[in-house]
XYZ file of C-alpha atoms in Angstrom:
580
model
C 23.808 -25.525 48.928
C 21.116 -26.051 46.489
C 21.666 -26.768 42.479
C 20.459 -23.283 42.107
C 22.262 -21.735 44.574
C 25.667 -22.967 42.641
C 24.228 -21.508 39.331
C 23.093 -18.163 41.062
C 26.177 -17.953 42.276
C 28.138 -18.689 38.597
C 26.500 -16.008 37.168
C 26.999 -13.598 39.706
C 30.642 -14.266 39.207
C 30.664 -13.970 35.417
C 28.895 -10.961 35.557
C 31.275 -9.129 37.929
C 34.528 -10.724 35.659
C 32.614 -8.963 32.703
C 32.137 -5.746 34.450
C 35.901 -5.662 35.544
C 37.145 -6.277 31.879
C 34.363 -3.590 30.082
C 35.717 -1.174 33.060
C 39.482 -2.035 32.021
C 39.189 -1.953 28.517
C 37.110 1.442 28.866
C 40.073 2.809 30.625
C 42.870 1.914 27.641
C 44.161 4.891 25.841
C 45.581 5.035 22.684
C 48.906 7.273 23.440
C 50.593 8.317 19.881
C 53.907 10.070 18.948
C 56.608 11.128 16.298
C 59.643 10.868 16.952
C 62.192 13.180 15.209
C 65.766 14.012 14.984
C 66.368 17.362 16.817
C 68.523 19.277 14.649
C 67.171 18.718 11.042
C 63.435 17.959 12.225
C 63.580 15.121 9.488
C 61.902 11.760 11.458
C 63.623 9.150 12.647
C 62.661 5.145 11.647
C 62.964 2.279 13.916
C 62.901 4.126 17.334
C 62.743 2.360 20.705
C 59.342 3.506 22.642
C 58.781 2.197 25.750
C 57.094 2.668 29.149
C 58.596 2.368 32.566
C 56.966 -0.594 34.370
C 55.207 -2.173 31.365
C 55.944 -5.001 29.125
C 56.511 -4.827 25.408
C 57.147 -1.184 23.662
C 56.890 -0.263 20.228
C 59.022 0.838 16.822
C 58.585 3.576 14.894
C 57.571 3.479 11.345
C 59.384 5.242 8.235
C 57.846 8.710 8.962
C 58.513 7.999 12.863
C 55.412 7.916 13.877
C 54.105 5.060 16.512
C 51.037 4.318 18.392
C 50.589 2.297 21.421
C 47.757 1.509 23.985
C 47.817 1.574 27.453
C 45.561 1.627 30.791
C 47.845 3.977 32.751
C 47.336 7.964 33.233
C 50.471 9.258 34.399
C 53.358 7.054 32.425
C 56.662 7.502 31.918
C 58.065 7.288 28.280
C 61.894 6.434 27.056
C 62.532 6.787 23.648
C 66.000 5.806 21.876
C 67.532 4.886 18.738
C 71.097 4.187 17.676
C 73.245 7.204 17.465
C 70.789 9.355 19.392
C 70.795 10.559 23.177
C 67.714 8.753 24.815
C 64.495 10.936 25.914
C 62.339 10.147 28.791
C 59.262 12.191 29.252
C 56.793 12.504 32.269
C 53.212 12.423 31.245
C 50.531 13.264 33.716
C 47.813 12.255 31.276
C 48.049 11.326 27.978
C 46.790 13.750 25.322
C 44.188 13.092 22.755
C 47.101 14.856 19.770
C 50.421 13.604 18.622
C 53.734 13.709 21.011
C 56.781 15.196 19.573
C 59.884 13.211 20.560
C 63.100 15.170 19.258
C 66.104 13.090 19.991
C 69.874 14.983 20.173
C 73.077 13.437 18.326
C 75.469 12.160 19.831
C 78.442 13.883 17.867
C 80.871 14.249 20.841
C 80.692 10.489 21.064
C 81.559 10.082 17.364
C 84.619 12.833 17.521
C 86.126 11.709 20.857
C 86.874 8.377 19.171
C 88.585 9.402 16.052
C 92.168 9.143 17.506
C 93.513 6.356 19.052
C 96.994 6.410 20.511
C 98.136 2.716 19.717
C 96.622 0.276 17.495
C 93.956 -1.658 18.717
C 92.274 -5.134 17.512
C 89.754 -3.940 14.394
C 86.298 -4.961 16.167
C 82.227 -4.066 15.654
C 81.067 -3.965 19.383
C 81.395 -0.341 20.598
C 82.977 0.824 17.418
C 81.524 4.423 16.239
C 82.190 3.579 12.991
C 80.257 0.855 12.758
C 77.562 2.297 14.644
C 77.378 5.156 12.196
C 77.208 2.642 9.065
C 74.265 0.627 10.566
C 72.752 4.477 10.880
C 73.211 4.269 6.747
C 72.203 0.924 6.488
C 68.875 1.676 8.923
C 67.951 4.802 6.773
C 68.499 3.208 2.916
C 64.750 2.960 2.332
C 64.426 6.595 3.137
C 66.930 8.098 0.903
C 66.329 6.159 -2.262
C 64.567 7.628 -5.198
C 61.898 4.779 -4.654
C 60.679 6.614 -1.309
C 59.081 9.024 -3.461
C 55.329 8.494 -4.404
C 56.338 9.666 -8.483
C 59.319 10.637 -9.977
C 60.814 11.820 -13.327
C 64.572 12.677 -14.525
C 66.496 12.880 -17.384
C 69.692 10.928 -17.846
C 72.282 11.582 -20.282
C 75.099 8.555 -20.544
C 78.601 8.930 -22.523
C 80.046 5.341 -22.840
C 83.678 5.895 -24.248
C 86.814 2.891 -25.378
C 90.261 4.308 -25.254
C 93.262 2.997 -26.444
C 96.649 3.454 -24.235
C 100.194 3.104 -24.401
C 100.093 5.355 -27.603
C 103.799 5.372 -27.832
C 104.119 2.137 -28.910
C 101.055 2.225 -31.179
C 102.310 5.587 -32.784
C 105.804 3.863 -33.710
C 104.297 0.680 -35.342
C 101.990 2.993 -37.169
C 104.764 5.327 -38.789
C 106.748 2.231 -39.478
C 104.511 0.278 -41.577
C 103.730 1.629 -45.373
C 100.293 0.581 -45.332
C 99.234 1.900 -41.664
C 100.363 5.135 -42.223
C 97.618 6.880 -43.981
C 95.877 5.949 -40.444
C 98.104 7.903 -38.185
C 95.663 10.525 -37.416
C 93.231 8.317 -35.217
C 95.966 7.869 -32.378
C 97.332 11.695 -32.368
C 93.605 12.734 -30.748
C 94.780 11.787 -27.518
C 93.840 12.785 -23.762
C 96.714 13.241 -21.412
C 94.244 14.840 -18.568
C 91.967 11.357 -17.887
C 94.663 9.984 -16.180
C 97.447 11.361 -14.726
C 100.611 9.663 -16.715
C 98.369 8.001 -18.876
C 97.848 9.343 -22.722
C 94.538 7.347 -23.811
C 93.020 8.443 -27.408
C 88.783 7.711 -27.448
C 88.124 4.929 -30.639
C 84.835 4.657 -29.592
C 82.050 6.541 -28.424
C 78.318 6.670 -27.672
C 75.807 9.061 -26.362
C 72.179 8.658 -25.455
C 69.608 10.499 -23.692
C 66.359 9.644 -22.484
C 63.717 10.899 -20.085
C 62.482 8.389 -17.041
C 59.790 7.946 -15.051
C 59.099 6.386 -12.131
C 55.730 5.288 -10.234
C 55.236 3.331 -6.804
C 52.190 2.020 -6.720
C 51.585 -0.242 -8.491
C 55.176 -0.179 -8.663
C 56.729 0.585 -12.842
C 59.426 2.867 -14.641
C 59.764 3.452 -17.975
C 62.265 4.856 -19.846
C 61.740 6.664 -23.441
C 65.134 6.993 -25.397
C 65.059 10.776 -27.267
C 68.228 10.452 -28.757
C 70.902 8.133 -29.150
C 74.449 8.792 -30.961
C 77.510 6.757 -32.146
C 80.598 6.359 -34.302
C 80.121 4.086 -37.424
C 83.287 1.930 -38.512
C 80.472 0.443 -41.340
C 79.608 -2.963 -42.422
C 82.921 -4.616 -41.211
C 81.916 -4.071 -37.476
C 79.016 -5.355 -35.651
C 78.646 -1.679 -34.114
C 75.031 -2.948 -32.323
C 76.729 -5.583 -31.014
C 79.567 -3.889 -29.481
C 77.151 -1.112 -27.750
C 74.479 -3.902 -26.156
C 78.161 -5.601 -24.910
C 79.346 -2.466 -23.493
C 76.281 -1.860 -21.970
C 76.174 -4.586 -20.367
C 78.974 -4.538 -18.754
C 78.634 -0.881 -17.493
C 75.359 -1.101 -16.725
C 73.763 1.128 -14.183
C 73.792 0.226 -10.296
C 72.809 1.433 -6.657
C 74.839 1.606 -3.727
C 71.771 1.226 -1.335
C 70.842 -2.023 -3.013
C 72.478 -5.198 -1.001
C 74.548 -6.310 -4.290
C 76.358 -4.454 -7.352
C 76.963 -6.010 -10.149
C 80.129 -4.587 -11.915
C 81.377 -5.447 -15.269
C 79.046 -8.775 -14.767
C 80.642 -9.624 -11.242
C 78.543 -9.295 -8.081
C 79.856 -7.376 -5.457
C 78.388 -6.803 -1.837
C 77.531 -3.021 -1.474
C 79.503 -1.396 1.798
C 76.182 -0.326 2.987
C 74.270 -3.686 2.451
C 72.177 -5.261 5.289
C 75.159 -7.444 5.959
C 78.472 -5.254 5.437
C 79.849 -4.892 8.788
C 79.906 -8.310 8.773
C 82.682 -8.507 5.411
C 84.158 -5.285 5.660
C 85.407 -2.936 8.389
C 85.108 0.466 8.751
C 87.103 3.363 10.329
C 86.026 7.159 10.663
C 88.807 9.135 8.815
C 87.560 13.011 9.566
C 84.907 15.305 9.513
C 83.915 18.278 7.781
C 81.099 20.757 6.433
C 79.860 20.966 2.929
C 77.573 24.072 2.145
C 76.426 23.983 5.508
C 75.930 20.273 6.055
C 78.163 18.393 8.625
C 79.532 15.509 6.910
C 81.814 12.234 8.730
C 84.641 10.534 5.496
C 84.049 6.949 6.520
C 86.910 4.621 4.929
C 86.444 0.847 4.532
C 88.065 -2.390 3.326
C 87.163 -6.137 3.102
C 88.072 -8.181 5.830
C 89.317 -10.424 3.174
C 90.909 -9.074 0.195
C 90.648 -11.977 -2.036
C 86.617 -11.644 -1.469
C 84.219 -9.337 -4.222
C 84.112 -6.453 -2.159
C 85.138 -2.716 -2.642
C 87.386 -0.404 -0.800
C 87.222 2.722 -0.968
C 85.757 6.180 1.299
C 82.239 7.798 1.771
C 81.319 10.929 2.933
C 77.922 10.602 5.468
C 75.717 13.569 6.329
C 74.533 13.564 9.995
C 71.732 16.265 9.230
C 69.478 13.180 10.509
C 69.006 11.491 7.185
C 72.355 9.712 6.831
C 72.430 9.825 3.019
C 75.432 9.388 1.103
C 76.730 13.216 -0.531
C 80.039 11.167 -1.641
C 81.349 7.402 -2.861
C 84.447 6.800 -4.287
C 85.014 2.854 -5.000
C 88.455 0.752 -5.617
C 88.638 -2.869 -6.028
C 91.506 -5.616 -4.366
C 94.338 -6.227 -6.911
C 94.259 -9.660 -5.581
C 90.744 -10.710 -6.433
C 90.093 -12.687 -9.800
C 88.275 -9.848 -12.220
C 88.667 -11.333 -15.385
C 90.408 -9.015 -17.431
C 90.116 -5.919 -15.349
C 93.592 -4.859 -13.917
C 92.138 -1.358 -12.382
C 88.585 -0.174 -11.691
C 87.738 3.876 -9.956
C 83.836 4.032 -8.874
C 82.762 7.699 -8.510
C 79.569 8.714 -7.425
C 77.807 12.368 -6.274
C 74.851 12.934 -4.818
C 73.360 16.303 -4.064
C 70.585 17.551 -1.547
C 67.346 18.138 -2.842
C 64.771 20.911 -1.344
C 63.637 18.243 0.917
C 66.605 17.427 2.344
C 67.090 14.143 0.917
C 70.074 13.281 -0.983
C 69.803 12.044 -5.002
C 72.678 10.426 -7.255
C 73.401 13.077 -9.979
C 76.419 12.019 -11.117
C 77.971 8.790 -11.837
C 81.782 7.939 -13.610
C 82.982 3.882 -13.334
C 86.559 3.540 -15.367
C 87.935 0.248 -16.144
C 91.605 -0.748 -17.358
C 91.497 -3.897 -19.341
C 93.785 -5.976 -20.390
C 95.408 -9.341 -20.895
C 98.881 -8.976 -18.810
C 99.523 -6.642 -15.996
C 101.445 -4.187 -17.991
C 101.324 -3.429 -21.493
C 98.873 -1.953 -24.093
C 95.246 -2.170 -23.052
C 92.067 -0.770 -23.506
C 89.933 1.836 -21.045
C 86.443 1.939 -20.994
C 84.403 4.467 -19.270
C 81.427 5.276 -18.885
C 79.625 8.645 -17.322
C 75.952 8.778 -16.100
C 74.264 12.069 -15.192
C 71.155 12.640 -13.766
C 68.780 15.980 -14.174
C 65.867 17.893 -13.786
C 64.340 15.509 -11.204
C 60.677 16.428 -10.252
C 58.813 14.413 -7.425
C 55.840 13.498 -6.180
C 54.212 14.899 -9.156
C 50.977 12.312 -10.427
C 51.826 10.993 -13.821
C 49.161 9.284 -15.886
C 48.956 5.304 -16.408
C 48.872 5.442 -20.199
C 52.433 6.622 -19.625
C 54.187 3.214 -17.851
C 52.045 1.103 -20.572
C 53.928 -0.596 -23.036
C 57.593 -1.922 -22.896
C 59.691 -0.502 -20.069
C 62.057 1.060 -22.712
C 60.787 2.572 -25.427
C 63.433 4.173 -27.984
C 61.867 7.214 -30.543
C 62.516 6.463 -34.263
C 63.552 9.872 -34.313
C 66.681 9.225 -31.506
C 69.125 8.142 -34.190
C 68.571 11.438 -36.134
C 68.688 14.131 -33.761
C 71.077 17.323 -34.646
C 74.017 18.153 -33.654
C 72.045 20.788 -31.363
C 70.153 18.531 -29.438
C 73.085 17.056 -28.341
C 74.444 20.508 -27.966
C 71.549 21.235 -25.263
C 71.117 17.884 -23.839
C 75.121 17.386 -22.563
C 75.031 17.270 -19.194
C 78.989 16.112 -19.435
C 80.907 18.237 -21.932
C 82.664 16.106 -24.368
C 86.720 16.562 -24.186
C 88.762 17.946 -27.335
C 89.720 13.880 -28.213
C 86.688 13.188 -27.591
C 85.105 15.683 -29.494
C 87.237 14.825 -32.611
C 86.110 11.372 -32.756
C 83.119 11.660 -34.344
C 85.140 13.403 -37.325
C 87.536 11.080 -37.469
C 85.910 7.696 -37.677
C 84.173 9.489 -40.688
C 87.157 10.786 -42.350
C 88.503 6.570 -42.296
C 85.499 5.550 -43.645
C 86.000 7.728 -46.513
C 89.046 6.444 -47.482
C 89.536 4.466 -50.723
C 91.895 2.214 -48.579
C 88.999 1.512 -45.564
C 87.399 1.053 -48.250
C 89.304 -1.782 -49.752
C 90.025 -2.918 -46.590
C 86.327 -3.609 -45.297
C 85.504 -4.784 -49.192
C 88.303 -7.648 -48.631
C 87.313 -8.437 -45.260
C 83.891 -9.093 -45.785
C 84.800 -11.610 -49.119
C 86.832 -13.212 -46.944
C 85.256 -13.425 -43.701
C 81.272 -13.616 -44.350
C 81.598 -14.725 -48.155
C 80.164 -11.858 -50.050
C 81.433 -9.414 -52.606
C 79.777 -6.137 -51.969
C 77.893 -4.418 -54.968
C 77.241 -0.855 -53.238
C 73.141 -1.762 -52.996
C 73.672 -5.772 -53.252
C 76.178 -8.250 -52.357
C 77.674 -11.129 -54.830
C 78.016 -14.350 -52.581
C 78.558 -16.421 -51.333
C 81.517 -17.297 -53.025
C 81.836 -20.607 -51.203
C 78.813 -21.746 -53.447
C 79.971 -21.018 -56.766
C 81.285 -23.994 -57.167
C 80.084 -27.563 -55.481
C 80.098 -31.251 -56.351
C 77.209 -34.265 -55.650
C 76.305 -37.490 -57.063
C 73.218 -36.205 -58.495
C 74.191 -33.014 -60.429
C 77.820 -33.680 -60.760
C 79.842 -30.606 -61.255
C 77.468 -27.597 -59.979
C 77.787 -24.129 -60.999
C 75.527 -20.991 -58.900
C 75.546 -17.744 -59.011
C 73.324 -15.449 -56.489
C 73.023 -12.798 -54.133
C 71.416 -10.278 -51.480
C 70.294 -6.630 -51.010
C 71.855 -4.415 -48.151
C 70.343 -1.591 -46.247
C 72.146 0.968 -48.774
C 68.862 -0.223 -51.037
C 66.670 -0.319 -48.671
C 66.375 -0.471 -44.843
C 62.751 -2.185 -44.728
C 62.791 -4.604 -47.251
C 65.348 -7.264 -48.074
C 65.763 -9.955 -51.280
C 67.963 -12.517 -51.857
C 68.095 -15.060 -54.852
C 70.239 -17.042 -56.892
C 70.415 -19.521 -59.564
C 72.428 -22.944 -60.429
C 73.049 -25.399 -62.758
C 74.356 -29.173 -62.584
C 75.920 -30.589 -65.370
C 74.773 -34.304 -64.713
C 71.296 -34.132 -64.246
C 71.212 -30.861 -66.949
C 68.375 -29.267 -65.037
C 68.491 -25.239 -63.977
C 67.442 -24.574 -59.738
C 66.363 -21.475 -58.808
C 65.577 -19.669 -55.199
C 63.707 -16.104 -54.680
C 62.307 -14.634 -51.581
C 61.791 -11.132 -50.359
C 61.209 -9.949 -47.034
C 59.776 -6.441 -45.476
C 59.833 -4.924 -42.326
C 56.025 -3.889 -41.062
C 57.380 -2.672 -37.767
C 59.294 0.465 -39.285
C 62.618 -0.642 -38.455
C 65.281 -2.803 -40.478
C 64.576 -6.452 -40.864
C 68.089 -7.318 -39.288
C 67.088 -5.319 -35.928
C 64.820 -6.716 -33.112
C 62.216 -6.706 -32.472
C 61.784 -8.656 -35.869
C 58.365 -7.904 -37.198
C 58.146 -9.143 -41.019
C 56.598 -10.562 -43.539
C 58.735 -12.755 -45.812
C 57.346 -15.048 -49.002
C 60.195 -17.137 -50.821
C 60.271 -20.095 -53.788
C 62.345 -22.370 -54.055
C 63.406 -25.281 -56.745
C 66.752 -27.005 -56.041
C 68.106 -30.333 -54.823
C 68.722 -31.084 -51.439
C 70.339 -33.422 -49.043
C 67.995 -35.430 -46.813
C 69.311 -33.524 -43.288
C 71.327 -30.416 -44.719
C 69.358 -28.034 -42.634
C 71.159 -29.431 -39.222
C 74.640 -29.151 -40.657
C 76.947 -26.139 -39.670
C 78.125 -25.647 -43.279
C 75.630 -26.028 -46.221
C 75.771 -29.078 -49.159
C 76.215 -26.585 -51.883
C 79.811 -25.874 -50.922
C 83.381 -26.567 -52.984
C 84.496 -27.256 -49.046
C 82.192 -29.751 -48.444
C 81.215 -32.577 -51.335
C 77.785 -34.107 -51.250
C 77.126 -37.818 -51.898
C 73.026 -37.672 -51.914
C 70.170 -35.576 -53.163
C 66.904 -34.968 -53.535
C 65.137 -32.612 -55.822
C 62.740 -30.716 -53.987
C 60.356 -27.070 -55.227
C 57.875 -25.161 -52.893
C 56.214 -21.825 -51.593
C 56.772 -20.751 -48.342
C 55.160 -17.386 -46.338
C 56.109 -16.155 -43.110
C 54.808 -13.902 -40.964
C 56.760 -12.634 -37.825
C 58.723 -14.901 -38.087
C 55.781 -17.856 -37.687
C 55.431 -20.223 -40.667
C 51.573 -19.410 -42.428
């Protein structure tokens, strides 16, 4: 055969492979279908599609829909997921619309295995239980607030400290002369909290705020409207204890994979890898307003690990939320200085079907030794008027991603009236009153007065302070025996602007030194809150110690005698805290 006869013949044989792919690939068909759970008609994610005879399958996505391609016309689907009865469907030809796959439950499954008649080795293979919390763990992404496209709420929180073993307290109070007068905080008491437990509130805070939620891109932002505490005054750091408290009762969510509680991490029961630390068995079932729910109990597999134990109620209306938690810790774990913790959490079905947390109560006993007095904190979340899917703008998420209102500190007492989503308790209610009522007393009074001389070094002067005392009196080499004499405002003068000055003399080198500076706020809030926005110019003539600045306690101190000085005088302005 000729040279051209071979490439005559090539061609020929390319042209007929191209003809049999076009004429293949003309014949694929793109066959799509949902695939959704037969009772509630809600979809089901990360369904098994495949065909008999070919290779491969597919999955189906969050709103369980899937698409595949294929050159067959008569095929024969099988669709299955966990929990469900398979389908197989007989197609003749494959439509151009969508196919509707509705898969059954298997709930007869589920109940036949809820008694056992001896007790078997605890294992995960072919254990309902288990099956039915990998349902949960498969649907999370679903039945989070996050699966909606926009969302807004409002959220009231009570954060309350009790005191308990009032007996005791009660006793040393009536027997001392000068506690006495205080008896009246520890009779508000609450017998109902706990049962054989009589706890009376000493602390309590309230705040409100409306949230918003957005995404894509995804952003919240929270806008505090009002915001309420008891006051014990100038002796107690009361911003300091509420960002502590806060802290450690801070919020959490039971479909993310960790929980951090009272700053300890602890693996949720429905995280990605649960089954593999804790073990589940299915307690009973039951129907809540029409809604067939399973109480799954669980434990750790090791009960020195971080892990809860506790019971959840799951719905099996196809989206396998969570209507229920209720959450205990191992008394043999190492929790710091929590001896008891009780998690409570409800959720509640939306029109949609979907499940929301509106309600959520954490209680911690704390204290030093296993029995004795200790302190309770508790704190109570709850969540309201929740509207989704509704557009909000993007000036709205600029901005901070909690803003609080200057006017949140201020509201009446009917605001709080109409925004109470928990009712206060009678001790509770009384608490308010009473930390008032002590800090009118002449003796508080005295009390904090003394305290504060002795503790930060300052006499208080109603709208100034006399201090510190420390530096009234100081010795050096280079002004021998030094006598000053200065002081500061306080916010009862003004809570935007702030001075402090003093003078001195030394009676070796005979020469007066003098120090003035005044500060104010440009951010309308105090210039001891953050964010600190100020503007602060001082002067200053005095003698100082080469390196005084990186000592803990100042030169100019009767505790601590100098040996060196320098006589120093300057200007300085600062802005924001930045040196100008």
């Amino acid at each position: 055969m000729t040279q051209t006869g071979f490439i005559w013949k090539g061609w020929t044989l390319l042209f007929i492979a191209m003809a049999v792919s076009w004429r293949s690939q003309a014949q694929d068909v793109v066959f799509r279908g949902v695939v959704n759970d037969s009772a509630s008609q809600t979809p089901i994610h990360n369904a098994s599609i495949t065909i008999k005879g070919l290779r491969g399958g597919a999955r189906s996505n969050n709103d369980g829909r899937f698409r595949m391609t294929t050159g067959q016309r008569a095929i024969d689907v099988v669709v299955s997921s966990v929990g469900y009865n398979s389908v197989t469907l007989h197609l003749d030809s494959i439509p151009s619309q969508e196919v509707v796959f509705r898969l059954g439950r298997k709930f007869k499954e589920l109940e036949g295995a809820l008694v056992k008649n001896k007790r078997q080795k605890y294992r995960n293979k072919g254990n309902p239980a288990v099956e039915l919390i990998r349902q949960v763990i498969d649907h999370k992404d679903q039945n989070r607030m996050e699966a909606y496209t926009y969302a807004q709420y409002g959220k009231y929180e009570k954060l309350v400290v009790y005191v308990d073993k009032l007996n005791k307290i009660e006793d040393a109070i009536k027997g001392n002369r000068l506690l006495r007068p205080y008896h009246f905080l520890v009779e508000n008491s609450d017998t109902t909290k706990l049962e054989g437990r009589r706890l009376s509130p000493v602390y309590l805070e309230e705040t409100y705020s409306d949230n918003y939620y957005r995404q894509r891109p995804e952003k919240s932002k929270s806008v505090i409207t009002g915001k309420k505490r008891v006051d014990y005054g100038e002796l107690i750091d009361m911003q300091g204890i509420s960002a502590y408290l806060n802290r450690l009762y801070q919020d959490f969510n039971v479909y993310d994979n960790n929980i951090s509680v009272f700053t300890n991490l602890f693996l949720s029961p429905i995280a990605d890898l649960a089954p593999t630390f804790y073990m589940y068995f299915i307690e009973d079932t039951t129907v809540v307003d029409g809604t067939k729910l399973i109480r799954l109990s669980f434990r750790p597999r090791n009960p020195n690990d971080l892990l809860f134990r506790g019971t959840m109620w799951i719905t099996l209306d196809g989206n396998y939320a969570i209507q229920k938690l209720r959450l205990l810790v191992s008394k043999s774990i190492n929790f710091n200085f929590v001896r008891e913790m009780w998690i409570n959490q409800d959720f509640t079905r939306r029109d949609d079907g979907r499940y929301l947390l509106t309600k959520s109560d954490v209680l911690g006993d704390f204290g030093i030794n296993k029995k004795g007095t200790g302190l309770f904190g508790e704190r109570v979340v709850t969540y309201l008027d929740f509207k989704t899917n509704q557009p909000l703008p993007d000036s709205l998420f600029k901005g901070p991603p909690t803003v609080e209102l200057d006017s949140a500190s201020t509201r009446p007492d009917s605001f709080w009236v109409n925004s109470r989503a928990d009712t206060l308790t009678g001790a509770e209610s009384k608490t308010y009153a009473n930390v008032d009522s002590l800090k009118n007393m002449k003796s508080f009074k005295r009390l904090v007065d003394w305290s504060t001389l002795l503790m930060a070094g300052y006499k208080q002067a109603n709208w100034a302070e006399i201090g510190p005392v420390s530096t009234f009196y100081s010795f050096n080499p280079v002004e021998g025996f030094r006598l000053r004499f200065g002081g500061r405002t306080t916010t009862h003068f003004s809570t935007r602007f702030y001075s402090e000055a003093y003078v001195a003399y030394g009676f070796k080198d005979q020469k007066w030194k003098y120090f003035l500076s005044g500060t104010y706020s440009i951010n309308n809030k105090s210039v001891y809150g953050f964010p600190q926005n100020f503007v602060r110019a001082s002067y200053q003539k005095d003698t100082k110690i080469p390196g005084q600045d990186l000592q803990f306690v100042q030169e100019d101190n009767f505790l601590c005698p100098s040996n060196a000085g320098i006589t120093t005088s300057g200007c300085t302005i600062i802005f924001s805290g930045w040196n100008i």
